[in-house]
PDB file of C-alpha atoms in Angstrom:
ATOM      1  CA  UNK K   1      91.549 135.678 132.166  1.00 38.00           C
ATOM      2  CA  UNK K   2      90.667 136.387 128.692  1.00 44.00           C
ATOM      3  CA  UNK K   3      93.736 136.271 126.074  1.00 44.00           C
ATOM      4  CA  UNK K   4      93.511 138.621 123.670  1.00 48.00           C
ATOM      5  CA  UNK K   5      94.159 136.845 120.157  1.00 41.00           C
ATOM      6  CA  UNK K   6      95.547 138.761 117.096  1.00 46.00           C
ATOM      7  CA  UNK K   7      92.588 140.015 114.648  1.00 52.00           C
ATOM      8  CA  UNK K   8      93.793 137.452 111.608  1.00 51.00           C
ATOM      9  CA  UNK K   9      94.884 134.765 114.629  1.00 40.00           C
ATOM     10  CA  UNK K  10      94.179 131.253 113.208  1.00 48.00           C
ATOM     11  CA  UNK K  11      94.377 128.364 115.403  1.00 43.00           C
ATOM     12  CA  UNK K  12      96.723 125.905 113.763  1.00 45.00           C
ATOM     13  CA  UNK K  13      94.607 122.690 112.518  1.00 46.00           C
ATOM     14  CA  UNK K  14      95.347 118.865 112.371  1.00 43.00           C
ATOM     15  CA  UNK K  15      97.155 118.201 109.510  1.00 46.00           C
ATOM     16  CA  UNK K  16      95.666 115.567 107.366  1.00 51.00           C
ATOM     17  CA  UNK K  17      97.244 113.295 105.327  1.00 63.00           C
ATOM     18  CA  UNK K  18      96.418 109.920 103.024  1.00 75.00           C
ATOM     19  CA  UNK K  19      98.014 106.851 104.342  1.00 82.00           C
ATOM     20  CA  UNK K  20      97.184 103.600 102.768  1.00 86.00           C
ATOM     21  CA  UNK K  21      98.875 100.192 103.117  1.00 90.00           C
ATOM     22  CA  UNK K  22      98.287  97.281 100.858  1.00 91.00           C
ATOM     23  CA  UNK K  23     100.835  93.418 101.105  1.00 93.00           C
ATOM     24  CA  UNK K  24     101.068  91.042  97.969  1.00 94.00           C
ATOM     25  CA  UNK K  25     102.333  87.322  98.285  1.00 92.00           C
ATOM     26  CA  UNK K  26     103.658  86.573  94.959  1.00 92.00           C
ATOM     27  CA  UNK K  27     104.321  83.283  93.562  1.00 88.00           C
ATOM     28  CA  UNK K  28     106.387  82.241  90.772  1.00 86.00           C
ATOM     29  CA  UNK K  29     106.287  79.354  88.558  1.00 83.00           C
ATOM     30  CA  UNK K  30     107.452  79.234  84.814  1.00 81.00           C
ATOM     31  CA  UNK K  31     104.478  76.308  83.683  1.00 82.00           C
ATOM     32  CA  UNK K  32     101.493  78.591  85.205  1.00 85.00           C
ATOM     33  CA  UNK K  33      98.998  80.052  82.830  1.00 85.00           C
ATOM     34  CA  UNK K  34      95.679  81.724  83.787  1.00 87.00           C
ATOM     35  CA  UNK K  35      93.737  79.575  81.535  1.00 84.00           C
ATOM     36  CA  UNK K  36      94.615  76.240  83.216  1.00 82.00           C
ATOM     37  CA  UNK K  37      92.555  77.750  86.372  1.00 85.00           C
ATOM     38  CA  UNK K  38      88.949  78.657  87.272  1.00 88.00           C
ATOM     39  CA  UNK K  39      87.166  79.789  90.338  1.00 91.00           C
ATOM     40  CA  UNK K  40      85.154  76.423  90.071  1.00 92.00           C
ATOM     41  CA  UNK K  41      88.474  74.754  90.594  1.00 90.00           C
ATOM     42  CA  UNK K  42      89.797  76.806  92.793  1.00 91.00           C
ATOM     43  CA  UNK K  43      87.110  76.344  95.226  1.00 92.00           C
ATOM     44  CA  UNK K  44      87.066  72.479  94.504  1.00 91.00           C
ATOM     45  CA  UNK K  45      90.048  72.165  95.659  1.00 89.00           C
ATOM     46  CA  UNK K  46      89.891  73.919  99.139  1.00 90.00           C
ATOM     47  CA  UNK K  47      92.442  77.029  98.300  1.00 90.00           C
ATOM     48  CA  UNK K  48      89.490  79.085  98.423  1.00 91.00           C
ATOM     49  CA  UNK K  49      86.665  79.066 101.394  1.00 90.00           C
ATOM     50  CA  UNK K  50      83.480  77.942  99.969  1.00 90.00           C
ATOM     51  CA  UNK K  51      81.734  80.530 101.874  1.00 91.00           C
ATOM     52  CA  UNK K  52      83.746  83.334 100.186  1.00 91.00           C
ATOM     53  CA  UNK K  53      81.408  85.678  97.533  1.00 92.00           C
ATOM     54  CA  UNK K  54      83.146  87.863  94.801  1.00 94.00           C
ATOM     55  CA  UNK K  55      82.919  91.624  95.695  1.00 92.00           C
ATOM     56  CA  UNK K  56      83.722  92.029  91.306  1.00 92.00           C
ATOM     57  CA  UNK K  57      82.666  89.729  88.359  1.00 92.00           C
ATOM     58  CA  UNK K  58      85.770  87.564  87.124  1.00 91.00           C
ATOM     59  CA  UNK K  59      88.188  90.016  84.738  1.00 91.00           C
ATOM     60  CA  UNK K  60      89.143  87.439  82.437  1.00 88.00           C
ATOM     61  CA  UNK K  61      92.018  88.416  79.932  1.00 86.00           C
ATOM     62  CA  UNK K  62      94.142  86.371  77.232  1.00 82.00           C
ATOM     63  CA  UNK K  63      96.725  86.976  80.269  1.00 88.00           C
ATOM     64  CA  UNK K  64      95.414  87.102  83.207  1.00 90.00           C
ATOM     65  CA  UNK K  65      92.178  86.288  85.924  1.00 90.00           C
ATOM     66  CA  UNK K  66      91.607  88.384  88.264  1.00 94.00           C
ATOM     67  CA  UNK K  67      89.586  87.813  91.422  1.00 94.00           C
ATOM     68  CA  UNK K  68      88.506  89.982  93.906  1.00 94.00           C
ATOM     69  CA  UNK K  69      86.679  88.851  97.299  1.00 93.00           C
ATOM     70  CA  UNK K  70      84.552  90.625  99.956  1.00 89.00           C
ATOM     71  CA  UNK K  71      87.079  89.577 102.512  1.00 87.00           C
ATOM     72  CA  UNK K  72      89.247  92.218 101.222  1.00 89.00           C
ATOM     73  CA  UNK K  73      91.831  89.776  99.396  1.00 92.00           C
ATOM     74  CA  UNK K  74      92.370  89.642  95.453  1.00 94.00           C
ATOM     75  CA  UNK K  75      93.819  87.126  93.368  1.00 94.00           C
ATOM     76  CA  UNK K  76      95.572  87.756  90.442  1.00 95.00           C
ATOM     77  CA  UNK K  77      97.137  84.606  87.949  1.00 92.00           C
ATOM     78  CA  UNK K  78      99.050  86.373  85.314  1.00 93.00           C
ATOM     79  CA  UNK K  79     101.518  84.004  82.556  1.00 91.00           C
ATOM     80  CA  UNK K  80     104.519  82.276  85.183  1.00 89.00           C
ATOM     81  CA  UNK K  81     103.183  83.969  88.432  1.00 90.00           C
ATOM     82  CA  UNK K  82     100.085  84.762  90.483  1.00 91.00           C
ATOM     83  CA  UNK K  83      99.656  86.975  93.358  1.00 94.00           C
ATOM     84  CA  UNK K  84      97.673  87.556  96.288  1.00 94.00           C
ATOM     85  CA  UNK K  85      97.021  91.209  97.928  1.00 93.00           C
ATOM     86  CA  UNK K  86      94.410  93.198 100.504  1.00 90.00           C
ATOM     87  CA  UNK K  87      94.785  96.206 102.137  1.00 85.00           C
ATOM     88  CA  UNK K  88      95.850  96.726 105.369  1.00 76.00           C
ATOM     89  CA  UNK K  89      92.426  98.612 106.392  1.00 66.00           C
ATOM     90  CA  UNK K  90      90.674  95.414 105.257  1.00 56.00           C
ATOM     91  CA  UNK K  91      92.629  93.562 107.965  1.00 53.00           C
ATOM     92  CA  UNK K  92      92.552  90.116 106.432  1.00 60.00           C
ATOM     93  CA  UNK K  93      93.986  86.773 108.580  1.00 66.00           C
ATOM     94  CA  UNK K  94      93.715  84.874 105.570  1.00 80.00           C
ATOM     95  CA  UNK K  95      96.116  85.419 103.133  1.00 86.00           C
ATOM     96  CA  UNK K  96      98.501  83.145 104.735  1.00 85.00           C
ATOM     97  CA  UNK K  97      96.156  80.691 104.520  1.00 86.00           C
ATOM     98  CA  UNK K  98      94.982  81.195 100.665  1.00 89.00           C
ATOM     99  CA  UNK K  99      98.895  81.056  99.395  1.00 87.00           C
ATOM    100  CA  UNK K 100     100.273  78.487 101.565  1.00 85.00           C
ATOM    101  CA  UNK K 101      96.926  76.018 100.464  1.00 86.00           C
ATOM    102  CA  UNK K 102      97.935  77.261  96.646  1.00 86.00           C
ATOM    103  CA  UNK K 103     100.766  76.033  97.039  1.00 82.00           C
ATOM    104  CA  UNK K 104     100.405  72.933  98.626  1.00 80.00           C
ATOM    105  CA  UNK K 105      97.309  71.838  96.678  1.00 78.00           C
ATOM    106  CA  UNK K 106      98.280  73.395  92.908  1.00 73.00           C
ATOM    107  CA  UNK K 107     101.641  71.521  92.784  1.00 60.00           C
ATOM    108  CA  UNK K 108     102.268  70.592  88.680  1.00 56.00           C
ATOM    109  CA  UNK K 109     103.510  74.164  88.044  1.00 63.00           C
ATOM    110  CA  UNK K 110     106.952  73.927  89.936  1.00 71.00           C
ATOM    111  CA  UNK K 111     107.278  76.706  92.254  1.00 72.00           C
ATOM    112  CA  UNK K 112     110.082  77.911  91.955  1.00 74.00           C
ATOM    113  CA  UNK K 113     110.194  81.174  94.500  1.00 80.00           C
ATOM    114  CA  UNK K 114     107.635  84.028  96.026  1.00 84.00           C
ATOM    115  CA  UNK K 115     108.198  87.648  97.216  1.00 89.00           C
ATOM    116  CA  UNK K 116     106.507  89.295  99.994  1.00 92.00           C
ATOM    117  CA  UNK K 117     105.957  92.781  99.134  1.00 94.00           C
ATOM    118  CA  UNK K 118     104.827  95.626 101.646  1.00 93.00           C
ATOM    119  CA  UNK K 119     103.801  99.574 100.277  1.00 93.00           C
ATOM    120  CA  UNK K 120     102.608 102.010 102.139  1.00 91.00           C
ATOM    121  CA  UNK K 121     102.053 105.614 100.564  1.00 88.00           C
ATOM    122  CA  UNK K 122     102.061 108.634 102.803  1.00 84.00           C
ATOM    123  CA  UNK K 123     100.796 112.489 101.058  1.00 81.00           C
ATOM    124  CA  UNK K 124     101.495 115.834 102.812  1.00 73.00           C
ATOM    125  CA  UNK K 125      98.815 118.289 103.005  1.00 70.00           C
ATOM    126  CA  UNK K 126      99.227 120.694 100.313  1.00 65.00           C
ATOM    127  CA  UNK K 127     101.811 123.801 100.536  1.00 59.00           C
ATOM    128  CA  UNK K 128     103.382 121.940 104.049  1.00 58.00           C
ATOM    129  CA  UNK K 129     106.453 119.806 102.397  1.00 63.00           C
ATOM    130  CA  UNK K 130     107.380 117.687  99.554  1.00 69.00           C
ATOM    131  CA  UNK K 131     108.608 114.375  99.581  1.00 72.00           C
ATOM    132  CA  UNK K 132     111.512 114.930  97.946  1.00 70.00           C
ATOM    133  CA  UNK K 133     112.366 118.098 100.608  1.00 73.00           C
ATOM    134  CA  UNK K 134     111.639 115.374 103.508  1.00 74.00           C
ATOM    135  CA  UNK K 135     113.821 112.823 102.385  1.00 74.00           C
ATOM    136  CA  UNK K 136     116.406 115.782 101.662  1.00 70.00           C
ATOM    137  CA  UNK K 137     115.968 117.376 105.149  1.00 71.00           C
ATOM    138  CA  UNK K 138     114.914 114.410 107.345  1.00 70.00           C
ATOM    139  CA  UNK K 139     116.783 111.577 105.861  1.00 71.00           C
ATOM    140  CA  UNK K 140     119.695 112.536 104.232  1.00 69.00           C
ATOM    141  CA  UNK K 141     120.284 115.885 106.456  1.00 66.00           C
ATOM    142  CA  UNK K 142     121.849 117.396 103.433  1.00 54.00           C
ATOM    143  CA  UNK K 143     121.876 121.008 101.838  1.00 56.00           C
ATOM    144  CA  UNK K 144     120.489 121.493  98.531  1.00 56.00           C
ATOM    145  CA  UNK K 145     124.069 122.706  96.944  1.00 56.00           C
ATOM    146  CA  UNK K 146     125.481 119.681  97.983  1.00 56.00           C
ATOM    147  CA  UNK K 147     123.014 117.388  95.887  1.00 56.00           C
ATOM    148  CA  UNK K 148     123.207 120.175  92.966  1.00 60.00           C
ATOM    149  CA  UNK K 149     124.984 119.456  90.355  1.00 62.00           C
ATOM    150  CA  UNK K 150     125.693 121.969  87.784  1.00 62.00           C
ATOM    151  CA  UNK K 151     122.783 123.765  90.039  1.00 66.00           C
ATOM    152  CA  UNK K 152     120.334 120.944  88.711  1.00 67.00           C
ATOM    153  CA  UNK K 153     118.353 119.464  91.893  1.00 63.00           C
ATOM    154  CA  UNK K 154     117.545 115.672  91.107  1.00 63.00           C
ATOM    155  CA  UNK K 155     114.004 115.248  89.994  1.00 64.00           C
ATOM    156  CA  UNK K 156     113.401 112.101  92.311  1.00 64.00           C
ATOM    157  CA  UNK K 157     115.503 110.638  95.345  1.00 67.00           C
ATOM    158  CA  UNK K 158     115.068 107.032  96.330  1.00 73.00           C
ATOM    159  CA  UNK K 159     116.579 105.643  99.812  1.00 81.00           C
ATOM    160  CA  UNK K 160     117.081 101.877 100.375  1.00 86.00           C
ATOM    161  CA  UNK K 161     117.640 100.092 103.228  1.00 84.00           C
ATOM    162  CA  UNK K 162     118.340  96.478 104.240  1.00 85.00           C
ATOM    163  CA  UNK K 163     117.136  94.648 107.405  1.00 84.00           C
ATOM    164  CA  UNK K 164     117.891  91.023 108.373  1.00 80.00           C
ATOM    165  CA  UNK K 165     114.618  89.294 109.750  1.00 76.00           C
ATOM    166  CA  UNK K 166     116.070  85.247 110.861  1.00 71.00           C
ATOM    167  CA  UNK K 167     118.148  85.222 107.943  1.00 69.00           C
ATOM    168  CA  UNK K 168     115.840  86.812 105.434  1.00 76.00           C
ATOM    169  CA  UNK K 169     116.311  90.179 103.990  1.00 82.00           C
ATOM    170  CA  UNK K 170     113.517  93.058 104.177  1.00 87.00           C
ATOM    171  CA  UNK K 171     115.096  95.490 101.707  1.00 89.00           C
ATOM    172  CA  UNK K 172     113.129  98.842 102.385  1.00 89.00           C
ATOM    173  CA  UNK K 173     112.922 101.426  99.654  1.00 90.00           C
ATOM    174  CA  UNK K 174     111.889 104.988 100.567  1.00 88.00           C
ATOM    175  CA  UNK K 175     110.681 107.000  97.317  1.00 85.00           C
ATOM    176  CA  UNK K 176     108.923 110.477  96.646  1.00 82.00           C
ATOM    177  CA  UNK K 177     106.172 110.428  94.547  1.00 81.00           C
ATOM    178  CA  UNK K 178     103.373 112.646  92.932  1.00 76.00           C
ATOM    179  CA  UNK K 179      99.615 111.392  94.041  1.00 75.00           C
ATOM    180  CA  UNK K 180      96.759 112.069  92.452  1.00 72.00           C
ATOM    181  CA  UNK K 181      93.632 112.179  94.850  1.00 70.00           C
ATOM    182  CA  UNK K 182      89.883 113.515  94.084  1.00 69.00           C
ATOM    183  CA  UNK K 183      91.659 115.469  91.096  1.00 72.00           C
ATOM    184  CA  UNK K 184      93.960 117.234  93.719  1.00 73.00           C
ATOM    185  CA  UNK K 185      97.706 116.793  93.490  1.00 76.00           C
ATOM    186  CA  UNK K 186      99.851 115.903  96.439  1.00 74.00           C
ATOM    187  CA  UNK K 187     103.101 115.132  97.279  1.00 78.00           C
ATOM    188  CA  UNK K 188     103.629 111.803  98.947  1.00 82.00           C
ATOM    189  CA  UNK K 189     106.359 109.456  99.878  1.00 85.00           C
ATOM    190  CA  UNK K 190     106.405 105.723  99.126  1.00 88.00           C
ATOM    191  CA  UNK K 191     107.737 103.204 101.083  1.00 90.00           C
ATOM    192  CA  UNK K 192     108.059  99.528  99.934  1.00 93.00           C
ATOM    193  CA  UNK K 193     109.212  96.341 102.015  1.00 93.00           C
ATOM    194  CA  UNK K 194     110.517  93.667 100.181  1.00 92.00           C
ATOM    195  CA  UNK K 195     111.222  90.118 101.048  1.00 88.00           C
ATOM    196  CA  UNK K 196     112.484  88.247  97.954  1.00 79.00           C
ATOM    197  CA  UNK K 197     112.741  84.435  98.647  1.00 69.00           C
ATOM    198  CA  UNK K 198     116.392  83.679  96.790  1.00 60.00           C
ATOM    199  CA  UNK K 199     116.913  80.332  98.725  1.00 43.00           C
ATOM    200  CA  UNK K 200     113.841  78.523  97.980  1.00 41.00           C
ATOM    201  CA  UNK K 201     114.247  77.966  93.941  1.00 40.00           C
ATOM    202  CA  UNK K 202     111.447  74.624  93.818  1.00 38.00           C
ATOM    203  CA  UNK K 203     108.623  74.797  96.016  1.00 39.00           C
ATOM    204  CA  UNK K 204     107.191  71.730  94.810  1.00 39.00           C
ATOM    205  CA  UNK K 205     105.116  68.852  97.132  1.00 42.00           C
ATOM    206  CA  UNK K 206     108.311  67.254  98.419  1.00 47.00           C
ATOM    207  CA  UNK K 207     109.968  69.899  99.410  1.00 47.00           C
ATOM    208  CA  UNK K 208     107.067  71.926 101.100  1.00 43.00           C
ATOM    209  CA  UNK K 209     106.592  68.586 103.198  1.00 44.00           C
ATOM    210  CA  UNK K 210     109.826  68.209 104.168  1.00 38.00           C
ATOM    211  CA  UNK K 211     111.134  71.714 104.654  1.00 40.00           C
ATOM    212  CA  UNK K 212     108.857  74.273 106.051  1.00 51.00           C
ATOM    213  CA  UNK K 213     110.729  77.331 105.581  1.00 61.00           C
ATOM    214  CA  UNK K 214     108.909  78.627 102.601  1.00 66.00           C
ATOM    215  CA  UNK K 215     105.759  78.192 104.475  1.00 71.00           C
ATOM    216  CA  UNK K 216     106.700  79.712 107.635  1.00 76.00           C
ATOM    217  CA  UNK K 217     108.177  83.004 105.944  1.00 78.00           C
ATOM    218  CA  UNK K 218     104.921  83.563 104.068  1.00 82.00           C
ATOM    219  CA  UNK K 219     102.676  82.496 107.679  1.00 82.00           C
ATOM    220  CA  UNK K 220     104.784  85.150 109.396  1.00 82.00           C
ATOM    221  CA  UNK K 221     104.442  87.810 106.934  1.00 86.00           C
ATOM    222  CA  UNK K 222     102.296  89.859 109.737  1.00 86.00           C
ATOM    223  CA  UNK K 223     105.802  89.746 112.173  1.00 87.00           C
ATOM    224  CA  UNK K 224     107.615  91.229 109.337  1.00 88.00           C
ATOM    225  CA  UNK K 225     105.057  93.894 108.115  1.00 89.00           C
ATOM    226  CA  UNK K 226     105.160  95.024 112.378  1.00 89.00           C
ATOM    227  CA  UNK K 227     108.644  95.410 111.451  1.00 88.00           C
ATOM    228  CA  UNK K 228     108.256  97.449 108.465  1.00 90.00           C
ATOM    229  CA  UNK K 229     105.629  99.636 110.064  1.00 90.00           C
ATOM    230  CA  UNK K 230     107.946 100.118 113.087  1.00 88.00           C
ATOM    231  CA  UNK K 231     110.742 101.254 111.042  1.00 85.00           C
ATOM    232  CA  UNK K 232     108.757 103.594 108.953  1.00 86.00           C
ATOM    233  CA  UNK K 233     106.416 104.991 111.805  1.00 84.00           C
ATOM    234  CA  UNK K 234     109.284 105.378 113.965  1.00 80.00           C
ATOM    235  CA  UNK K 235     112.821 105.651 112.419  1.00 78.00           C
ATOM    236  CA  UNK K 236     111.456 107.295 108.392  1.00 79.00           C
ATOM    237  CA  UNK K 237     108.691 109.372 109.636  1.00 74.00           C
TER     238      UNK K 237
END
């Protein structure tokens, strides 16, 4: 049987939205300066896979190196830290790898601690919802005169939350946020994991030989970003 559809009947269509997920490994170690590296010595020394090719020249500054691979992951040694990053899309079994052979093999800088950081930004399709209404209406389950004050709505809302993974804290933060994409402006929500190393203060040769628990947070990292991406896909969203 034909069903007869409304003249201006629209069908309702997928709703599209940007999501893109990127993880950074940061090191930190007071004595660490960009110029006391190269990509010569870093591939000397077996931190970096001979076979690798840059995707970018080197960006050299007075500050920092940056280097970006074809393998998806970049490396970036800034004054006291240096950090290592790909996106999720470029799905990368590496990184692990690259940091824990940094910090085993570059070992006159005196580690002193590292953070694991997760982001993933979400956008809603234009005129459909706001991040700040979904953290309002979804999250906090609150009417708008209750977070009014002096009928002033706030201008940006920011959630945290705090998981314990075997005795290490993923703080998650949930935050809306204006994106920019192909000139088009979209509402989006942010959501960052964070894993902030507190215990380790010296990750220097002794210590990474003898105690392993630096090494094993940053080899596990892909356990905890499941985590994240549970709690976001299936708790936030």
């Amino acid at each position: 049987m034909k069903i007869p559809f409304p003249n201006n009947f629209e069908p309702q269509k997928p709703l599209k939205i940007y999501d893109y997920q990127d993880i950074t490994i940061i090191i930190f170690a007071k004595s660490l300066k960009p110029n006391q590296l190269s990509l010569v010595n870093l591939y000397q020394q077996g931190i970096i896979p001979p076979h690798w090719q840059l995707k970018e020249p080197v960006v050299c500054k007075p500050h920092s190196f940056q280097l970006s691979f074809h393998e998806g992951i970049n490396i970036n040694i800034e004054m006291g830290k240096v950090s290592f990053s790909y996106k999720k899309k470029a799905h990368s079994n590496s990184l692990d790898i690259i940091v824990n052979n940094f910090i085993a093999k570059i070992i006159s800088y005196q580690f002193q601690r590292f953070q694991i950081v997760f982001r993933r930004l979400i956008t809603f399709p234009k005129g459909k919802c706001s991040g700040l209404n979904f953290i309002n209406n979804n999250l906090l389950s609150l009417q708008e005169s209750r977070i009014q004050v002096n009928s002033i709505s706030p201008h940006k809302i920011q959630l945290n939350f705090v998981y314990k993974l075997e005795n290490q804290p993923l703080l998650i933060s949930v935050i809306d946020t204006p994106v920019i994409k192909k000139k088009n402006n979209y509402s989006g929500l942010l959501f960052r994991g964070l894993i902030n190393d507190e215990n380790t203060k010296r990750l220097n040769r002794n210590k990474y030989q003898d105690n392993h628990s630096g090494s094993n947070i940053i080899s596990n990292y892909p356990k905890y970003l499941d985590f994240f991406n549970q709690i976001v896909n299936s708790y936030l969203l």
